CSV table of C-alpha atoms and ligand atoms in Angstrom, one decimal:
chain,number,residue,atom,x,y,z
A,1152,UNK,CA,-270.5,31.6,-161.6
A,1153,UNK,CA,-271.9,28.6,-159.9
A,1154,UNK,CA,-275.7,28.4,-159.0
A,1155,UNK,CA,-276.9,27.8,-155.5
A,1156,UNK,CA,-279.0,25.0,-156.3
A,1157,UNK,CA,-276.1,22.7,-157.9
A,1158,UNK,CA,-275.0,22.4,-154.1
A,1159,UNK,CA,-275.6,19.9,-151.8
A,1160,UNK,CA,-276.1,21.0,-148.2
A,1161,UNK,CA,-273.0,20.0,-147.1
A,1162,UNK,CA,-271.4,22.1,-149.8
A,1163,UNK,CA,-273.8,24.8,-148.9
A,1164,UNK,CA,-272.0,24.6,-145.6
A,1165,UNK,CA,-268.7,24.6,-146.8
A,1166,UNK,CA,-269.4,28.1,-148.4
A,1167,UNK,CA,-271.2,29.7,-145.4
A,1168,UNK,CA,-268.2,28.6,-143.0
A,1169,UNK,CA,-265.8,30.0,-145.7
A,1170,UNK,CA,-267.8,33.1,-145.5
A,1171,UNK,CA,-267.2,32.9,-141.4
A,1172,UNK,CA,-270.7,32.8,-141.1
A,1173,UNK,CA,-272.3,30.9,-138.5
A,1174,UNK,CA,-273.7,27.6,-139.2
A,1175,UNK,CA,-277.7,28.4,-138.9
A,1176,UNK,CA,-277.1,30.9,-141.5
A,1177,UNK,CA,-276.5,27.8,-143.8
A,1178,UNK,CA,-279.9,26.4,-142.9
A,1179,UNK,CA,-281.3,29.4,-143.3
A,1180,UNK,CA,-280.0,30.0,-146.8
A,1181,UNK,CA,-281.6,26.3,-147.4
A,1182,UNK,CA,-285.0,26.7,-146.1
A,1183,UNK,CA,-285.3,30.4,-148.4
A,1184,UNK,CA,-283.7,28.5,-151.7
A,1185,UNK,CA,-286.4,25.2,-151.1
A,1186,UNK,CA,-289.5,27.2,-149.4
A,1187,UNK,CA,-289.3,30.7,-151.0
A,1188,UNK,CA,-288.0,29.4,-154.6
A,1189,UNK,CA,-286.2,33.0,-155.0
A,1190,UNK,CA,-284.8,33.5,-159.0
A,1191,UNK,CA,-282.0,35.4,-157.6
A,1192,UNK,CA,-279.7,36.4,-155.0
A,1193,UNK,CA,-281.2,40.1,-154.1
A,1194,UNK,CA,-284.8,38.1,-153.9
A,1195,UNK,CA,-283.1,36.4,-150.4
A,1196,UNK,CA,-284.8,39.5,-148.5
A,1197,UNK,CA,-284.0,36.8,-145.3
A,1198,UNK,CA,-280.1,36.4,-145.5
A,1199,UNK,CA,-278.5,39.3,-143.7
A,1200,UNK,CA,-277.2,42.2,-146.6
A,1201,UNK,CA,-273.7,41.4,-146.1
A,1202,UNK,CA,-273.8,38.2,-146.7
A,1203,UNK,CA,-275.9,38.6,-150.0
A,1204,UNK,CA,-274.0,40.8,-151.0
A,1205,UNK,CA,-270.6,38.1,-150.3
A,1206,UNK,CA,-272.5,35.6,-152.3
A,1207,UNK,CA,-272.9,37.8,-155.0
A,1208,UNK,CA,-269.7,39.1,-155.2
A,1209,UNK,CA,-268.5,35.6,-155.1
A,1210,UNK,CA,-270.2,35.0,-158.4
A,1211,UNK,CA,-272.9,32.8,-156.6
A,1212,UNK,CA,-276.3,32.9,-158.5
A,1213,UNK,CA,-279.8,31.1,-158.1
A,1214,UNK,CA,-282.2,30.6,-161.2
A,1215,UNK,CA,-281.4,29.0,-164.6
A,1216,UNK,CA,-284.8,29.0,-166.1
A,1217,UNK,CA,-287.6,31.3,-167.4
A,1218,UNK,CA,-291.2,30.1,-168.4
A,1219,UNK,CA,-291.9,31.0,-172.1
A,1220,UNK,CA,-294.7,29.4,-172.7
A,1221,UNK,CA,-297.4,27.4,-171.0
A,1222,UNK,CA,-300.2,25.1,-171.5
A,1223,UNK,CA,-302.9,23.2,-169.8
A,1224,UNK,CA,-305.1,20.8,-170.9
A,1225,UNK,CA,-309.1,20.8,-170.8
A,1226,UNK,CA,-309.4,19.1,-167.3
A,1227,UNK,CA,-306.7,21.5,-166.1
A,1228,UNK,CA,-305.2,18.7,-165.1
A,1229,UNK,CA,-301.6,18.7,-167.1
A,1230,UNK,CA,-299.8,21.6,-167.5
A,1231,UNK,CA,-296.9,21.4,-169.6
A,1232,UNK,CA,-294.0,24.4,-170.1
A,1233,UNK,CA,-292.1,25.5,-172.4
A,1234,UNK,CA,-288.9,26.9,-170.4
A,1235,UNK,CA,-285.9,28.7,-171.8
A,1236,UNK,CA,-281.8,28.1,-170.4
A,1237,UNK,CA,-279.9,30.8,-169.7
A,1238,UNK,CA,-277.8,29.9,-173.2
A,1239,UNK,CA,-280.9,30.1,-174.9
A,1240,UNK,CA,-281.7,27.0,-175.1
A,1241,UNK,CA,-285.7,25.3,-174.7
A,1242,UNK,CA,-286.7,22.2,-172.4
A,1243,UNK,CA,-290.1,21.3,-171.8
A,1244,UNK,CA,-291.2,20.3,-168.0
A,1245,UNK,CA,-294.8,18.6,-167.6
A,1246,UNK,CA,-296.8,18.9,-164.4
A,1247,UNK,CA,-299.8,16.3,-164.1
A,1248,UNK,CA,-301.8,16.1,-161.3
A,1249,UNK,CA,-304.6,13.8,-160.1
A,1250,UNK,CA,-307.6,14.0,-157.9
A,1251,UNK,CA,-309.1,11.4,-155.8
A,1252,UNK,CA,-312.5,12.9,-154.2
A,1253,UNK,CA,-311.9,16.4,-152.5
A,1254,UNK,CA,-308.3,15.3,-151.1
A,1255,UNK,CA,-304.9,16.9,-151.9
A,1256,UNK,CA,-304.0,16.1,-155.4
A,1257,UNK,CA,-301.0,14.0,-156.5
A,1258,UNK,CA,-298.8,16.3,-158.3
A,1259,UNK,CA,-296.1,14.5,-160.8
A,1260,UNK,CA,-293.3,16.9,-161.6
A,1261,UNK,CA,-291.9,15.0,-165.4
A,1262,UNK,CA,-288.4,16.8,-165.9
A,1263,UNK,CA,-286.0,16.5,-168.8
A,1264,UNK,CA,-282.2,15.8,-168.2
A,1265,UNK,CA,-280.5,16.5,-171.6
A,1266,UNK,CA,-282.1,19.0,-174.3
A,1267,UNK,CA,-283.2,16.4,-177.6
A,1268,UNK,CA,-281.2,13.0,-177.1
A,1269,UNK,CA,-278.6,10.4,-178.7
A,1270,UNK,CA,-280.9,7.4,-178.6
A,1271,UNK,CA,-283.0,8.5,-181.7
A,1272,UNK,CA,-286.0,6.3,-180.8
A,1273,UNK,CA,-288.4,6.6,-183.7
A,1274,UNK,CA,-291.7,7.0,-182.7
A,1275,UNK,CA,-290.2,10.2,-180.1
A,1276,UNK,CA,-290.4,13.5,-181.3
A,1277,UNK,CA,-287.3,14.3,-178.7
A,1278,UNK,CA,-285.4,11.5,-180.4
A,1279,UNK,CA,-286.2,13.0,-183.8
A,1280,UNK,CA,-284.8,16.4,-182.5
A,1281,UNK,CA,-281.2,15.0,-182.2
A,1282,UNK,CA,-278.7,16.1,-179.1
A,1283,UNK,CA,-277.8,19.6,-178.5
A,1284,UNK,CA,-276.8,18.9,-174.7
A,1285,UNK,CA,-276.6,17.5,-171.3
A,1286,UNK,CA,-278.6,19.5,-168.4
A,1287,UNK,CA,-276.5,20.5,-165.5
A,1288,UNK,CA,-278.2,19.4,-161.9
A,1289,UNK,CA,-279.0,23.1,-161.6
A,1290,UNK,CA,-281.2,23.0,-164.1
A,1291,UNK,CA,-282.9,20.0,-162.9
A,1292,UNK,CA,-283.3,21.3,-159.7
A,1293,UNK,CA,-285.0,24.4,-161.6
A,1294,UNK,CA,-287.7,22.4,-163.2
A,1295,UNK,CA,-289.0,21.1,-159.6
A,1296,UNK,CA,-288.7,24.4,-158.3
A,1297,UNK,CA,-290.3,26.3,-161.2
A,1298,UNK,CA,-293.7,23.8,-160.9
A,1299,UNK,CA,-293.5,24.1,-157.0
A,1300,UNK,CA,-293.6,27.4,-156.8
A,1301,UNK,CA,-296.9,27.6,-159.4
A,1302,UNK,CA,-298.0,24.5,-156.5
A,1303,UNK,CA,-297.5,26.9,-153.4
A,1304,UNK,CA,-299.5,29.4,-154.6
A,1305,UNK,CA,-302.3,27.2,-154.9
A,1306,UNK,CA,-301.9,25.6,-151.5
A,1307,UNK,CA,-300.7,22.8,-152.7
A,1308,UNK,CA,-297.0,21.0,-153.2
A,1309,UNK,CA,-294.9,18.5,-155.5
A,1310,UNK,CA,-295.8,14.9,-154.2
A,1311,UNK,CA,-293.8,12.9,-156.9
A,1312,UNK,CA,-291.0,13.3,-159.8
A,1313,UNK,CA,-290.1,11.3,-162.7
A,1314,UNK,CA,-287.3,11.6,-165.2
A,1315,UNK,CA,-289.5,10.6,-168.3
A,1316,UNK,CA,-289.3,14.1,-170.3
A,1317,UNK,CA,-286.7,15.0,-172.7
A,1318,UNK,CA,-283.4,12.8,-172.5
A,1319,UNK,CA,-282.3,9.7,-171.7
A,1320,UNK,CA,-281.7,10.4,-167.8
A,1321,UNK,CA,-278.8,7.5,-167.7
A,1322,UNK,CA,-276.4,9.4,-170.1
A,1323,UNK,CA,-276.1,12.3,-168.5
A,1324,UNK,CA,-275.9,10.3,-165.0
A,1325,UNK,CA,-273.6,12.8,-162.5
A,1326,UNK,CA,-275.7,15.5,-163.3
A,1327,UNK,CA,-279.3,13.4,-163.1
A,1328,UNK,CA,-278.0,11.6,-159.7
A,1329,UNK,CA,-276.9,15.3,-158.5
A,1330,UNK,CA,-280.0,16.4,-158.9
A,1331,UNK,CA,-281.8,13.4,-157.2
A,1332,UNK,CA,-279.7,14.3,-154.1
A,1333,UNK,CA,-280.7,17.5,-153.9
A,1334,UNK,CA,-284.0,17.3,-154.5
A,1335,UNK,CA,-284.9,14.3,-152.0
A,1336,UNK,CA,-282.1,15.7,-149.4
A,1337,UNK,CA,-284.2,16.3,-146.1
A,1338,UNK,CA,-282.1,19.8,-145.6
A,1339,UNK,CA,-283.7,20.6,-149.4
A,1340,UNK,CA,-286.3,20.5,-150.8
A,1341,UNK,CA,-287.1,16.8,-149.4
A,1342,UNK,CA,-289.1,15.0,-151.4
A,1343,UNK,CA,-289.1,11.3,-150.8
A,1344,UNK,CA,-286.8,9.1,-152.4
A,1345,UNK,CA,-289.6,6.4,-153.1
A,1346,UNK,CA,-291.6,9.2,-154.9
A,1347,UNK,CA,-288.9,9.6,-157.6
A,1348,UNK,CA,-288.6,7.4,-160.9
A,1349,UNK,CA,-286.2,7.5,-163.2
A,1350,UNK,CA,-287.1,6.0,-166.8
A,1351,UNK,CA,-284.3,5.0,-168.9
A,1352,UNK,CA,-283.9,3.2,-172.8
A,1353,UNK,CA,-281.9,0.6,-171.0
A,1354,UNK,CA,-278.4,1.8,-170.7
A,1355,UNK,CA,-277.0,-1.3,-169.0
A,1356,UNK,CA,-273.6,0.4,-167.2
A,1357,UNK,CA,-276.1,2.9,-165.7
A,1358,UNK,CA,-278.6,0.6,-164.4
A,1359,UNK,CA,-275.8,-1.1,-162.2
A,1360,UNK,CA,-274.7,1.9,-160.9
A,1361,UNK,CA,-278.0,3.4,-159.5
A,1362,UNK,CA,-278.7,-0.3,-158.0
A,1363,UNK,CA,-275.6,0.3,-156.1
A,1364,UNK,CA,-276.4,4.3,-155.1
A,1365,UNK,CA,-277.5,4.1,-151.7
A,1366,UNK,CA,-281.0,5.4,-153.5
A,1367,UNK,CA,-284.6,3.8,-152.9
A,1368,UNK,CA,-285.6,5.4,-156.6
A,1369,UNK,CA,-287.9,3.5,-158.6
A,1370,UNK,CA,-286.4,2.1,-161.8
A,1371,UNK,CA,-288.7,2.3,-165.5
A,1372,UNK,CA,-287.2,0.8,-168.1
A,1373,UNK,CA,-288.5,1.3,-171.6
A,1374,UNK,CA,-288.7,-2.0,-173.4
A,1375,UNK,CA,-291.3,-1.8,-176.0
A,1376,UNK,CA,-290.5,-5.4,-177.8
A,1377,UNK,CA,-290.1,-8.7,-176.4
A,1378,UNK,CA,-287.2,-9.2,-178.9
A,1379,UNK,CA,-284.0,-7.6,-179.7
A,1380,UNK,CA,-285.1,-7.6,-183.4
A,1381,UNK,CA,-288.4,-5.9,-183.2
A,1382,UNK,CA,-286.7,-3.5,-180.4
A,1383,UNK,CA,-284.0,-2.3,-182.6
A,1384,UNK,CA,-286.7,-1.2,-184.9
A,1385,UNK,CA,-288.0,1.3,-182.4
A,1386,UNK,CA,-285.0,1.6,-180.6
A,1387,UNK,CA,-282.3,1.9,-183.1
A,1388,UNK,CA,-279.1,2.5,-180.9
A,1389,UNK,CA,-280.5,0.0,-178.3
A,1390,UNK,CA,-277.5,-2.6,-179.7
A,1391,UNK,CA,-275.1,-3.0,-176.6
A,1392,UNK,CA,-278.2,-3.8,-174.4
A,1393,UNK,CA,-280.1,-7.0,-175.0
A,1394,UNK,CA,-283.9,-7.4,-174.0
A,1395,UNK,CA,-282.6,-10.7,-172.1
A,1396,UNK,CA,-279.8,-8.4,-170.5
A,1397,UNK,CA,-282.9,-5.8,-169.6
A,1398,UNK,CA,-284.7,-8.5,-168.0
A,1399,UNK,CA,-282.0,-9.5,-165.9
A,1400,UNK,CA,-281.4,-6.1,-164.8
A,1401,UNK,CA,-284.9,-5.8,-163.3
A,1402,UNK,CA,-283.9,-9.0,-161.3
A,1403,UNK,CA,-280.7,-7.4,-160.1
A,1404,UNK,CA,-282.3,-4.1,-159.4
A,1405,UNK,CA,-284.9,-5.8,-157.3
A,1406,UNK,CA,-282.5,-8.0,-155.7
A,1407,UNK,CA,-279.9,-4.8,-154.7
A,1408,UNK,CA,-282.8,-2.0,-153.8
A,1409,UNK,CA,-285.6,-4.0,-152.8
A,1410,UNK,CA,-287.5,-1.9,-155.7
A,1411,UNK,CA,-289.9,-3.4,-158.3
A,1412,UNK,CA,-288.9,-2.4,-161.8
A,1413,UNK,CA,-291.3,-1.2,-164.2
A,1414,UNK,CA,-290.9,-2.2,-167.7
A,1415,UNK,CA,-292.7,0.7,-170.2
A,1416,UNK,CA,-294.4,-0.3,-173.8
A,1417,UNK,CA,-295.6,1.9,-176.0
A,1418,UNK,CA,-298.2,0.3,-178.4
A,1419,UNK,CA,-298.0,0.9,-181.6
A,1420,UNK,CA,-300.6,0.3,-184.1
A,1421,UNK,CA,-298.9,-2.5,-186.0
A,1422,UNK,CA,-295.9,-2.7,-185.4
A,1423,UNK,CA,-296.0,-4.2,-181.5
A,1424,UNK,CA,-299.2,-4.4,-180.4
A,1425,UNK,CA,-300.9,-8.0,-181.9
A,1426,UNK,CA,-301.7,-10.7,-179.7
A,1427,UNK,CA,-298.4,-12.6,-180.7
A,1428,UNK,CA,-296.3,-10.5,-179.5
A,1429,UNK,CA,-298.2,-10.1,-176.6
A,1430,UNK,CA,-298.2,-14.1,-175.7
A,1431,UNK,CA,-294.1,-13.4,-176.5
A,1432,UNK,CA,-293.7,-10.8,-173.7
A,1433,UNK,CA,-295.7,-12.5,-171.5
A,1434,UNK,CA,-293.5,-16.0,-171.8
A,1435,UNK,CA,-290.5,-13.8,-171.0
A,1436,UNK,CA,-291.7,-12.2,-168.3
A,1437,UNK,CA,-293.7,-14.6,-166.5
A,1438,UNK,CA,-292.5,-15.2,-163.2
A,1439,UNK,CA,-290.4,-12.4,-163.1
A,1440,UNK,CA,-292.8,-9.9,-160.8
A,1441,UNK,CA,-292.1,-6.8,-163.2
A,1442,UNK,CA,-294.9,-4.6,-164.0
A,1443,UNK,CA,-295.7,-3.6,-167.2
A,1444,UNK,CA,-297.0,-0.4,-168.2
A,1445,UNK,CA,-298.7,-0.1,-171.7
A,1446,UNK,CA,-298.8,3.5,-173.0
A,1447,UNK,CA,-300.7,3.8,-175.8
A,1448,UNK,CA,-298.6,5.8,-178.1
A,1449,UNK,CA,-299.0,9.5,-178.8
A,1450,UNK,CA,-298.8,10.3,-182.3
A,1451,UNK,CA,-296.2,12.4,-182.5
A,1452,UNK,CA,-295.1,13.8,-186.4
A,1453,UNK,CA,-294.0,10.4,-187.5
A,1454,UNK,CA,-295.9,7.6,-188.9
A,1455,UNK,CA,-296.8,5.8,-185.9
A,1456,UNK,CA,-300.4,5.7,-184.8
A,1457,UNK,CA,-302.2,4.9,-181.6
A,1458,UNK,CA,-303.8,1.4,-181.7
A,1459,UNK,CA,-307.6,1.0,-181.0
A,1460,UNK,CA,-309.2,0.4,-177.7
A,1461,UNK,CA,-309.9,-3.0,-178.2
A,1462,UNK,CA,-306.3,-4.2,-179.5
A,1463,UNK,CA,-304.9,-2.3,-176.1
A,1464,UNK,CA,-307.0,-4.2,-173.8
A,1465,UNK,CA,-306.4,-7.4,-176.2
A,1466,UNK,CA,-303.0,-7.0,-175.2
A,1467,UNK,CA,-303.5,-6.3,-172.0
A,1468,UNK,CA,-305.8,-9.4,-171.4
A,1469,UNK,CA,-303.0,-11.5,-173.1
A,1470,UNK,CA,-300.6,-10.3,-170.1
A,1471,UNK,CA,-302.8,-11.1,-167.2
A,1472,UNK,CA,-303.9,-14.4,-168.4
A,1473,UNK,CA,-300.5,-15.4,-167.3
A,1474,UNK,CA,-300.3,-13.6,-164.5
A,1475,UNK,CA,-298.4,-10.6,-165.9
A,1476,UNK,CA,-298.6,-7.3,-164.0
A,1477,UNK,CA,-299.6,-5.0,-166.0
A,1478,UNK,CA,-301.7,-1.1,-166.6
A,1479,UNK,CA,-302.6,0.7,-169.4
A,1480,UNK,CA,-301.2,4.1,-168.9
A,1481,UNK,CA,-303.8,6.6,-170.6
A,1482,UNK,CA,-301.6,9.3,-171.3
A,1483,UNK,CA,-302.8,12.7,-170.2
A,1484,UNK,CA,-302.8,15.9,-172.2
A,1485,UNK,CA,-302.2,14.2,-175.3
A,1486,UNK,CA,-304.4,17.7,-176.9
A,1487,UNK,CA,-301.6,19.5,-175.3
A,1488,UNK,CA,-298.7,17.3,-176.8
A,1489,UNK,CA,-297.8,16.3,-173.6
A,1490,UNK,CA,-295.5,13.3,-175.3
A,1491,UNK,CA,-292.2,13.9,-174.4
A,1492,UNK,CA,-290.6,16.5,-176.7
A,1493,UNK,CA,-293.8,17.3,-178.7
A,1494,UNK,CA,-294.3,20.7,-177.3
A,1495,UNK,CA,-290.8,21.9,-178.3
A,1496,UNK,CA,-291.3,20.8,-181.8
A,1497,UNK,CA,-294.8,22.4,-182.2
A,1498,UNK,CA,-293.5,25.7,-181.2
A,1499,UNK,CA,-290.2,26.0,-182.6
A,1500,UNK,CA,-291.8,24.5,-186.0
A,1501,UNK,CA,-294.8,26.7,-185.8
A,1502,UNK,CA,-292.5,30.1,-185.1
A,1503,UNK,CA,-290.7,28.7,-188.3
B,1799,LIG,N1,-285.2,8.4,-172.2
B,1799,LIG,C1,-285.9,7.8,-171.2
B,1799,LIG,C2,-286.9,8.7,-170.5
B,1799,LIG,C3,-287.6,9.7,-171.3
B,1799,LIG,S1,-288.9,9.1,-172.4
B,1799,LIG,C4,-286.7,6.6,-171.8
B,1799,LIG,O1,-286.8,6.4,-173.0
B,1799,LIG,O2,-287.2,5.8,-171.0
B,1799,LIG,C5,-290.1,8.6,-171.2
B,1799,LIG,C6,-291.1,7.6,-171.7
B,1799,LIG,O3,-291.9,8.2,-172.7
B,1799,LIG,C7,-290.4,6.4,-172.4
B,1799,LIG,O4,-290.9,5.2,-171.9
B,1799,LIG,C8,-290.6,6.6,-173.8
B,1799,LIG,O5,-290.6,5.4,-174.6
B,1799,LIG,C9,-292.0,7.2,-173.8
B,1799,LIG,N2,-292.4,7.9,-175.1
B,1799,LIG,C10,-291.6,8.6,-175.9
B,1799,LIG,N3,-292.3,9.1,-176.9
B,1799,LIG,C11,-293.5,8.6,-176.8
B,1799,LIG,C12,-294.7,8.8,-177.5
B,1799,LIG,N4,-294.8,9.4,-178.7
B,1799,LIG,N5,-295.8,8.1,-177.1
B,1799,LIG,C13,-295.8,7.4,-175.9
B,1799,LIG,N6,-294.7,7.3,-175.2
B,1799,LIG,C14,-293.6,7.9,-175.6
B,1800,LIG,FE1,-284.5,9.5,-175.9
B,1800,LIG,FE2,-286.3,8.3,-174.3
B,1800,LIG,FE3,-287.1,9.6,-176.5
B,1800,LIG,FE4,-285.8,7.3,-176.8
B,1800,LIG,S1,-287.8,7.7,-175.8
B,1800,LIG,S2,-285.4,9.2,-177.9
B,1800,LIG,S3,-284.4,7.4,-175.1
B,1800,LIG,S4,-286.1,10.5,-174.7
């Protein structure tokens, strides 16, 4: 079995000439799999009958996810799923949206690329989940589709993508940069490359490898410490990658792709957030033109608690004063446990 939409378009042209099918037919099966979003192969009402019928018998297949569950939050403006692998197995996909005025909204599309992950981070409920396993590009590709087909029906369409949900995007990379492929391939589905951000723990051998993709993907990397010590607190696998490694990495990602890195901090109520430490990030980053985005943490079932208003913008003060880029990042939907992995654990633990 091999699903349509772990193919590139030149391997969706490899099949159709194999099938002695004309070459249109192969943009034809594109445009029906990224504007019609079909969840399988008899849905393709466009492609002639006997060549359905070919792809079927060929053990080609479209669709590797089904929405169990859905919720939105009191704005309406995240909407986060619950959706269910053909092996039975959940990942959650978050859609958030924002409107400026009476214009189209932006519509962020936050996929998962492994279900649970390695890195254990301790203030992440996916962390907390442990690994069960890598997402195939197909699946990937799913999550995009899944949201954009909710989108079309209201008119409207997916404008951007990150990799922030469940998994650490970097260790499953063949499968993440498949997917990136696909989805920003202009014979896809097409969405710009500059529109897509991949967040990562800091998995150093990765990072040098997407610099050198011929990719123009933004680059997040999750620091959350200004020292190694403090980091490996959060971050307890983070060992092989330094925060002065990190740092350089942003320089060399810059330097190769002509992209800004962000650097992502979660605050958390003492344990990260005091003006010290503040004063320490911003010595080791001055100069450096990252931007820092401060996420004020969502309590997920640990012990870790969001810190008040005023330490946040304490911080934040403490940043700019020397010159330090940086936004507070008022995560959306936290009523709907938007936080990466949250939803999962409330309704698995809550079904017993
Ligand atoms: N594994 C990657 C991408 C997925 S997590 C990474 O760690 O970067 C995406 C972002 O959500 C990361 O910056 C992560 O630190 C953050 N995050 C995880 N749990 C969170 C929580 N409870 N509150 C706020 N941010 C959280
Ligand atoms: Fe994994 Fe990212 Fe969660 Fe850490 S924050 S456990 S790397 S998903």
């Amino acid at each position: 079995m091999t699903d349509l939409y772990s193919m590139l378009p030149e391997e969706v042209d490899k099949i159709v000439t194999s099938m002695n099918q004309p070459r249109y037919r192969a943009d034809q099966l594109l445009r029906m799999l990224y504007r019609e979003f079909p969840k399988d192969v008899s849905a393709m009402r466009q492609i002639p009958a006997e060549m359905r019928n070919v792809l079927y018998s060929s053990g080609y297949t479209v669709g590797s996810v089904n929405e169990i569950h859905r919720v939105t939050s009191k704005d309406g403006q995240t909407t986060k799923i619950l959706l269910k692998l053909c092996d039975g197995t959940l990942i959650e996909t978050v859609l958030m949206q924002y409107r400026k005025g009476t214009s189209h909204p932006r519509s962020t599309i936050c996929v998962s690329t492994q279900v649970g992950c390695q890195m254990g981070c301790t203030f992440c409920a996916t962390g907390q989940m442990g690994f069960e396993r890598n997402l195939k590009a197909e699946e990937i590709v799913a999550q995009v589709l899944h949201f954009a087909s909710i989108l079309q029906e209201r008119g409207e369409h997916v404008t951007n993508l990150v990799f922030m949900g469940m998994g650490e995007p970097l260790a499953n990379y063949a499968e993440t940069i498949r997917a990136v492929r696909i989805l920003t391939h202009a014979r896809a589905f097409g969405l710009g490359q500059r529109h897509v951000t991949i967040s990562t723990v800091g998995i150093m051998k990765g990072i040098d490898r997407l610099a050198d993709e011929d990719l123009q993907i933004g680059l997040a990397i999750s620091l959350h410490a200004p020292n190694d010590k403090l980091r490996r607190k959060l971050i307890p696998t983070a060992g092989p990658s330094s925060v002065k490694d990190l740092i350089s990495a942003t320089r060399s990602y810059f330097k190769k792709t002509g992209r800004r890195v962000t650097l992502e901090y979660a605050l958390i109520d003492g344990v990260n957030d005091s003006p010290e430490i503040a004063a320490e990030l911003a010595m080791l980053l001055k100069g450096n033109g990252a931007h820092v985005n401060l996420i004020p943490v969502n309590p997920t079932s640990g012990s870790f608690k969001r810190p008040r208003w005023k330490r946040i913008t304490e911080f934040e003060r403490v940043l700019q004063e020397s010159d330090v880029n940086c936004t507070v990042r008022v995560e959306k939907g936290s009523e709907i446990s938007a936080a990466c992995g949250q939803l999962r654990t409330d309704i698995t633990e809550s079904a017993g």
